[in-house]
C-alpha cells in the first residue's frame, strides 16, 4: 500500500514529517510522498525519519496554477529540493502568500471578525500560512462554528475576505518541476470544474507541455472517475498515480493510505514514476 499525496505541518497538515513516517509504518504503507503546498521545508526531516524505517519516502511538492475556472494543482515527484530555480520560485510564491495574508487579515478585521496575526500564526505549521489557518483561527475566536463555514462565509473565492495571490501557469509548474529533476502530475482532476470534453482537452494540452502523470486514484474520486482518468492516462501515455491528500486533523475522516476506507493506490504507480523520471533525465 502506498500514498503519494500527503501534507504536513510545513503547509496545511497537522502532523510533522516524523509523525507521518511513523503513521505510515503503523498503517502498513511501503511508500509515502510528502507533497506540501509550495514548500520543500519538510523533505529533509522526512528523509531523515525514513532512513530507519521500512517506509520509502518520496520527496514531492504541490504547486497551485491558474486555471480558467479557478486553480488546478500540479504535483512534483522526486524533485531536487536544493535546486536553485525551484527555491527561487518557491520564494516568489511565499512572498505572494505573505502579501495576500496581510490583505485577508485587513479585510476580516474591517468586516468585524477581529483577529490578530498571532492567532493565525498559532494555527499555522512550521512554514506556509494559508487560508485554512485563518479558518481555524476564526473558529477558535468563536466567529464561526466550523472551518467550512469560514470558507463558505468569508474565505472562498468571491467571498468578502478573499484575496488573490501570485500563482504559476500550469506550463510554468511543469517546467519548474522538470528543471528540478522531477515528474509532474495533475492532481485530483475531478476537482477541476469544467465540462469533461474541456477537461480532457486540458489534459492533452498539459501532456504536450511535458506533464508526466495524472492522479486517477484519489480519496474523493468515485469509481467512474478513477476509470475515466485511468483511461486518459493510457490514452495520453501518462503515469497513473494516486494518494489520499491526507492533512491529519484537518481531514479527520480521511485515513492515511486508504482515504475514506476504499482507496487503494496500485504499488506499480511508484515504479512507473521512477521509470518516468529515469527516462526524462536521460
Short mmCIF file of C-alpha atoms in Angstrom, two decimals:
data_model
loop_
_atom_site.label_atom_id
_atom_site.label_comp_id
_atom_site.label_asym_id
_atom_site.label_seq_id
_atom_site.Cartn_x
_atom_site.Cartn_y
_atom_site.Cartn_z
CA UNK A 1 0.00 0.00 0.00
CA UNK A 2 1.31 3.45 -0.92
CA UNK A 3 0.14 7.05 -0.55
CA UNK A 4 1.58 9.64 -2.92
CA UNK A 5 -0.30 12.74 -1.73
CA UNK A 6 0.27 13.79 1.89
CA UNK A 7 0.63 17.13 3.71
CA UNK A 8 2.49 18.03 6.90
CA UNK A 9 2.75 20.96 9.30
CA UNK A 10 5.06 22.57 6.76
CA UNK A 11 1.93 23.53 4.83
CA UNK A 12 -1.67 22.89 5.90
CA UNK A 13 -1.40 19.49 7.58
CA UNK A 14 -1.28 18.87 11.32
CA UNK A 15 1.41 16.17 11.56
CA UNK A 16 5.18 16.54 11.44
CA UNK A 17 7.08 14.60 8.76
CA UNK A 18 8.43 12.35 11.50
CA UNK A 19 4.91 11.59 12.74
CA UNK A 20 3.78 10.85 9.20
CA UNK A 21 6.53 8.28 8.68
CA UNK A 22 5.59 6.62 11.96
CA UNK A 23 1.91 6.60 10.99
CA UNK A 24 2.72 5.21 7.55
CA UNK A 25 4.69 2.37 9.11
CA UNK A 26 1.90 1.62 11.59
CA UNK A 27 -0.65 1.52 8.76
CA UNK A 28 1.47 -0.82 6.68
CA UNK A 29 2.46 1.56 3.90
CA UNK A 30 5.50 0.65 1.84
CA UNK A 31 5.95 4.19 0.48
CA UNK A 32 4.69 7.72 1.11
CA UNK A 33 5.23 11.01 -0.70
CA UNK A 34 5.23 14.34 1.12
CA UNK A 35 3.64 16.94 -1.16
CA UNK A 36 3.30 20.12 0.84
CA UNK A 37 1.94 23.25 -0.83
CA UNK A 38 4.65 25.44 -2.38
CA UNK A 39 7.39 24.33 0.02
CA UNK A 40 10.04 21.65 0.39
CA UNK A 41 10.76 22.53 4.01
CA UNK A 42 9.51 19.19 5.30
CA UNK A 43 11.52 16.99 2.96
CA UNK A 44 14.80 16.89 4.93
CA UNK A 45 13.14 15.75 8.19
CA UNK A 46 11.01 13.30 6.20
CA UNK A 47 14.03 11.64 4.61
CA UNK A 48 15.87 11.55 7.93
CA UNK A 49 12.91 9.88 9.65
CA UNK A 50 12.55 7.35 6.83
CA UNK A 51 16.20 6.33 6.99
CA UNK A 52 15.44 3.98 9.90
CA UNK A 53 12.01 2.95 8.62
CA UNK A 54 10.75 0.36 6.12
CA UNK A 55 8.66 3.13 4.56
CA UNK A 56 10.15 4.58 1.38
CA UNK A 57 9.94 8.38 1.48
CA UNK A 58 9.34 10.24 -1.78
CA UNK A 59 10.28 13.94 -2.00
CA UNK A 60 7.45 15.93 -3.53
CA UNK A 61 5.63 19.25 -3.75
CA UNK A 62 2.19 20.54 -4.74
CA UNK A 63 2.06 23.74 -6.80
CA UNK A 64 -1.03 25.85 -7.45
CA UNK A 65 -1.60 27.01 -11.03
CA UNK A 66 -4.03 29.39 -12.66
CA UNK A 67 -6.98 27.75 -14.37
CA UNK A 68 -9.87 29.13 -16.42
CA UNK A 69 -12.26 28.37 -13.57
CA UNK A 70 -10.05 28.97 -10.57
CA UNK A 71 -6.99 26.87 -9.82
CA UNK A 72 -5.52 23.49 -10.56
CA UNK A 73 -2.79 21.69 -8.65
CA UNK A 74 0.34 20.13 -10.11
CA UNK A 75 2.26 17.59 -8.05
CA UNK A 76 6.01 17.13 -8.46
CA UNK A 77 7.76 13.88 -7.50
CA UNK A 78 11.43 13.05 -6.96
CA UNK A 79 12.40 16.71 -7.15
CA UNK A 80 15.82 18.06 -6.21
CA UNK A 81 14.92 20.11 -3.16
CA UNK A 82 18.17 22.08 -3.41
CA UNK A 83 17.52 23.23 -6.99
CA UNK A 84 18.14 26.99 -7.17
CA UNK A 85 15.41 27.70 -9.73
CA UNK A 86 12.85 25.79 -7.67
CA UNK A 87 13.80 27.56 -4.45
CA UNK A 88 13.69 30.97 -6.13
CA UNK A 89 10.18 30.33 -7.47
CA UNK A 90 9.01 28.99 -4.11
CA UNK A 91 10.25 32.19 -2.51
CA UNK A 92 8.28 34.26 -5.04
CA UNK A 93 5.14 32.33 -4.14
CA UNK A 94 5.89 32.72 -0.44
CA UNK A 95 6.14 36.49 -0.83
CA UNK A 96 2.84 36.47 -2.72
CA UNK A 97 1.21 34.47 0.07
CA UNK A 98 2.52 36.87 2.70
CA UNK A 99 1.09 39.87 0.83
CA UNK A 100 -2.21 38.05 0.38
CA UNK A 101 -2.33 37.12 4.08
CA UNK A 102 -1.95 40.76 5.09
CA UNK A 103 -4.90 41.65 2.86
CA UNK A 104 -7.07 38.85 4.27
CA UNK A 105 -6.35 39.95 7.84
CA UNK A 106 -7.23 43.55 6.98
CA UNK A 107 -10.49 42.51 5.33
CA UNK A 108 -11.54 40.26 8.21
CA UNK A 109 -10.96 42.96 10.80
CA UNK A 110 -12.74 45.56 8.67
CA UNK A 111 -15.71 43.18 8.45
CA UNK A 112 -15.78 42.89 12.23
CA UNK A 113 -14.13 39.47 12.56
CA UNK A 114 -11.34 40.59 14.86
CA UNK A 115 -8.16 38.53 14.55
CA UNK A 116 -4.54 39.14 15.47
CA UNK A 117 -1.76 37.88 13.25
CA UNK A 118 -0.55 35.84 16.23
CA UNK A 119 -3.89 33.98 16.18
CA UNK A 120 -3.23 32.84 12.63
CA UNK A 121 0.44 32.02 13.25
CA UNK A 122 -0.56 29.85 16.18
CA UNK A 123 -2.71 27.73 13.85
CA UNK A 124 -0.06 27.53 11.14
CA UNK A 125 2.68 24.97 10.84
CA UNK A 126 6.37 25.49 10.50
CA UNK A 127 6.32 27.11 7.10
CA UNK A 128 3.38 28.10 4.87
CA UNK A 129 0.50 30.17 6.26
CA UNK A 130 -2.68 29.77 4.23
CA UNK A 131 -6.43 30.27 4.33
CA UNK A 132 -7.02 27.06 6.36
CA UNK A 133 -5.10 28.67 9.22
CA UNK A 134 -7.30 31.77 9.03
CA UNK A 135 -10.32 29.47 9.12
CA UNK A 136 -9.01 27.66 12.20
CA UNK A 137 -8.30 30.95 13.94
CA UNK A 138 -11.82 32.20 13.18
CA UNK A 139 -13.25 29.05 14.75
CA UNK A 140 -11.07 29.36 17.85
CA UNK A 141 -12.07 33.00 18.29
CA UNK A 142 -15.72 31.97 18.10
CA UNK A 143 -16.50 33.94 14.95
CA UNK A 144 -17.73 30.86 13.04
CA UNK A 145 -18.71 27.32 14.00
CA UNK A 146 -16.50 25.42 11.57
CA UNK A 147 -13.67 25.81 9.10
CA UNK A 148 -16.09 25.03 6.29
CA UNK A 149 -18.32 27.85 7.47
CA UNK A 150 -15.32 30.19 7.47
CA UNK A 151 -14.65 29.40 3.82
CA UNK A 152 -18.31 29.48 2.79
CA UNK A 153 -18.93 32.80 4.52
CA UNK A 154 -15.62 34.64 4.22
CA UNK A 155 -12.57 32.98 2.67
CA UNK A 156 -13.64 31.22 -0.53
CA UNK A 157 -13.18 32.93 -3.88
CA UNK A 158 -15.89 35.54 -4.31
CA UNK A 159 -16.45 35.91 -0.57
CA UNK A 160 -15.71 39.23 1.20
CA UNK A 161 -12.37 38.34 2.83
CA UNK A 162 -10.91 36.55 -0.20
CA UNK A 163 -7.74 37.98 -1.73
CA UNK A 164 -5.89 36.83 -4.84
CA UNK A 165 -2.24 35.83 -4.74
CA UNK A 166 0.52 35.07 -7.20
CA UNK A 167 0.14 31.72 -8.94
CA UNK A 168 2.05 29.96 -11.68
CA UNK A 169 0.63 28.96 -15.00
CA UNK A 170 0.34 25.19 -15.44
CA UNK A 171 3.13 25.20 -18.02
CA UNK A 172 5.39 27.05 -15.56
CA UNK A 173 4.69 24.39 -12.92
CA UNK A 174 5.50 21.58 -15.31
CA UNK A 175 8.72 23.24 -16.49
CA UNK A 176 9.79 24.11 -12.94
CA UNK A 177 9.33 20.53 -11.78
CA UNK A 178 11.21 19.26 -14.84
CA UNK A 179 14.12 21.62 -14.18
CA UNK A 180 14.24 20.34 -10.61
CA UNK A 181 14.58 16.80 -11.98
CA UNK A 182 11.06 15.74 -11.04
CA UNK A 183 7.99 14.27 -12.70
CA UNK A 184 4.85 16.44 -12.87
CA UNK A 185 1.38 15.01 -12.18
CA UNK A 186 -2.03 16.66 -12.46
CA UNK A 187 -3.64 16.42 -9.01
CA UNK A 188 -7.28 15.37 -8.36
CA UNK A 189 -8.60 16.26 -11.84
CA UNK A 190 -12.24 15.73 -10.82
CA UNK A 191 -11.96 18.86 -8.67
CA UNK A 192 -11.24 20.99 -11.75
CA UNK A 193 -14.71 22.26 -12.51
CA UNK A 194 -15.12 22.20 -16.28
CA UNK A 195 -17.02 20.03 -18.77
CA UNK A 196 -15.47 16.61 -19.39
CA UNK A 197 -14.59 17.36 -23.01
CA UNK A 198 -12.84 20.57 -21.99
CA UNK A 199 -11.02 18.84 -19.12
CA UNK A 200 -9.77 16.11 -21.43
CA UNK A 201 -8.53 18.72 -23.88
CA UNK A 202 -6.71 20.40 -20.99
CA UNK A 203 -5.02 17.13 -20.01
CA UNK A 204 -3.96 16.61 -23.63
CA UNK A 205 -2.53 20.14 -23.75
CA UNK A 206 -0.65 19.65 -20.47
CA UNK A 207 0.76 16.38 -21.78
CA UNK A 208 2.12 18.23 -24.79
CA UNK A 209 3.75 20.69 -22.38
CA UNK A 210 5.52 17.88 -20.53
CA UNK A 211 3.05 16.61 -17.93
CA UNK A 212 4.14 13.18 -16.75
CA UNK A 213 1.11 11.79 -14.92
CA UNK A 214 -2.46 12.13 -13.71
CA UNK A 215 -3.78 11.41 -10.21
CA UNK A 216 -6.59 8.98 -11.03
CA UNK A 217 -6.69 7.32 -7.59
CA UNK A 218 -7.86 9.93 -5.10
CA UNK A 219 -9.90 9.79 -1.90
CA UNK A 220 -12.78 11.83 -3.32
CA UNK A 221 -12.81 10.23 -6.78
CA UNK A 222 -15.75 7.94 -7.45
CA UNK A 223 -15.05 4.62 -9.25
CA UNK A 224 -16.20 6.14 -12.53
CA UNK A 225 -13.69 8.99 -12.05
CA UNK A 226 -10.90 6.51 -11.45
CA UNK A 227 -11.86 4.53 -14.55
CA UNK A 228 -12.11 7.68 -16.69
CA UNK A 229 -8.78 9.16 -15.65
CA UNK A 230 -7.00 5.81 -15.81
CA UNK A 231 -8.23 5.58 -19.39
CA UNK A 232 -6.93 9.04 -20.16
CA UNK A 233 -3.57 8.10 -18.65
CA UNK A 234 -3.34 5.14 -21.00
CA UNK A 235 -4.52 7.18 -24.00
CA UNK A 236 -2.04 10.01 -23.44
CA UNK A 237 0.90 7.96 -22.16
CA UNK A 238 0.75 9.35 -18.64
CA UNK A 239 1.68 7.67 -15.36
CA UNK A 240 -1.46 6.84 -13.37
CA UNK A 241 -0.83 7.84 -9.74
CA UNK A 242 -2.82 8.35 -6.57
CA UNK A 243 -3.00 9.46 -2.98
CA UNK A 244 -5.30 10.48 -0.17
CA UNK A 245 -4.50 14.20 0.19
CA UNK A 246 -4.11 13.48 3.91
CA UNK A 247 -3.95 16.59 6.12
CA UNK A 248 -4.10 14.97 9.56
CA UNK A 249 -6.57 16.67 11.90
CA UNK A 250 -7.68 18.99 9.11
CA UNK A 251 -9.20 15.96 7.33
CA UNK A 252 -10.39 13.93 10.35
CA UNK A 253 -12.50 11.41 8.40
CA UNK A 254 -9.72 10.63 5.94
CA UNK A 255 -7.09 7.99 6.75
CA UNK A 256 -3.50 7.85 5.56
CA UNK A 257 -3.19 5.29 2.77
CA UNK A 258 -6.88 4.42 2.39
CA UNK A 259 -8.72 7.75 2.32
CA UNK A 260 -12.31 7.14 3.37
CA UNK A 261 -11.62 3.41 3.52
CA UNK A 262 -11.96 2.34 -0.07
CA UNK A 263 -8.85 3.82 -1.72
CA UNK A 264 -6.08 1.52 -2.91
CA UNK A 265 -3.31 3.14 -4.92
CA UNK A 266 -1.56 0.48 -7.05
CA UNK A 267 2.02 -0.13 -5.91
CA UNK A 268 3.13 -0.03 -9.53
CA UNK A 269 2.40 3.71 -9.63
CA UNK A 270 5.61 4.38 -7.73
CA UNK A 271 7.67 2.16 -10.03
CA UNK A 272 6.17 3.90 -13.07
CA UNK A 273 7.02 7.31 -11.61
CA UNK A 274 10.62 6.22 -11.10
CA UNK A 275 10.74 4.94 -14.66
CA UNK A 276 9.33 8.24 -15.95
CA UNK A 277 11.96 10.17 -14.01
CA UNK A 278 14.72 7.96 -15.41
CA UNK A 279 13.51 8.42 -19.00
CA UNK A 280 13.03 12.15 -18.53
CA UNK A 281 16.54 12.68 -17.22
CA UNK A 282 18.28 10.56 -19.86
#
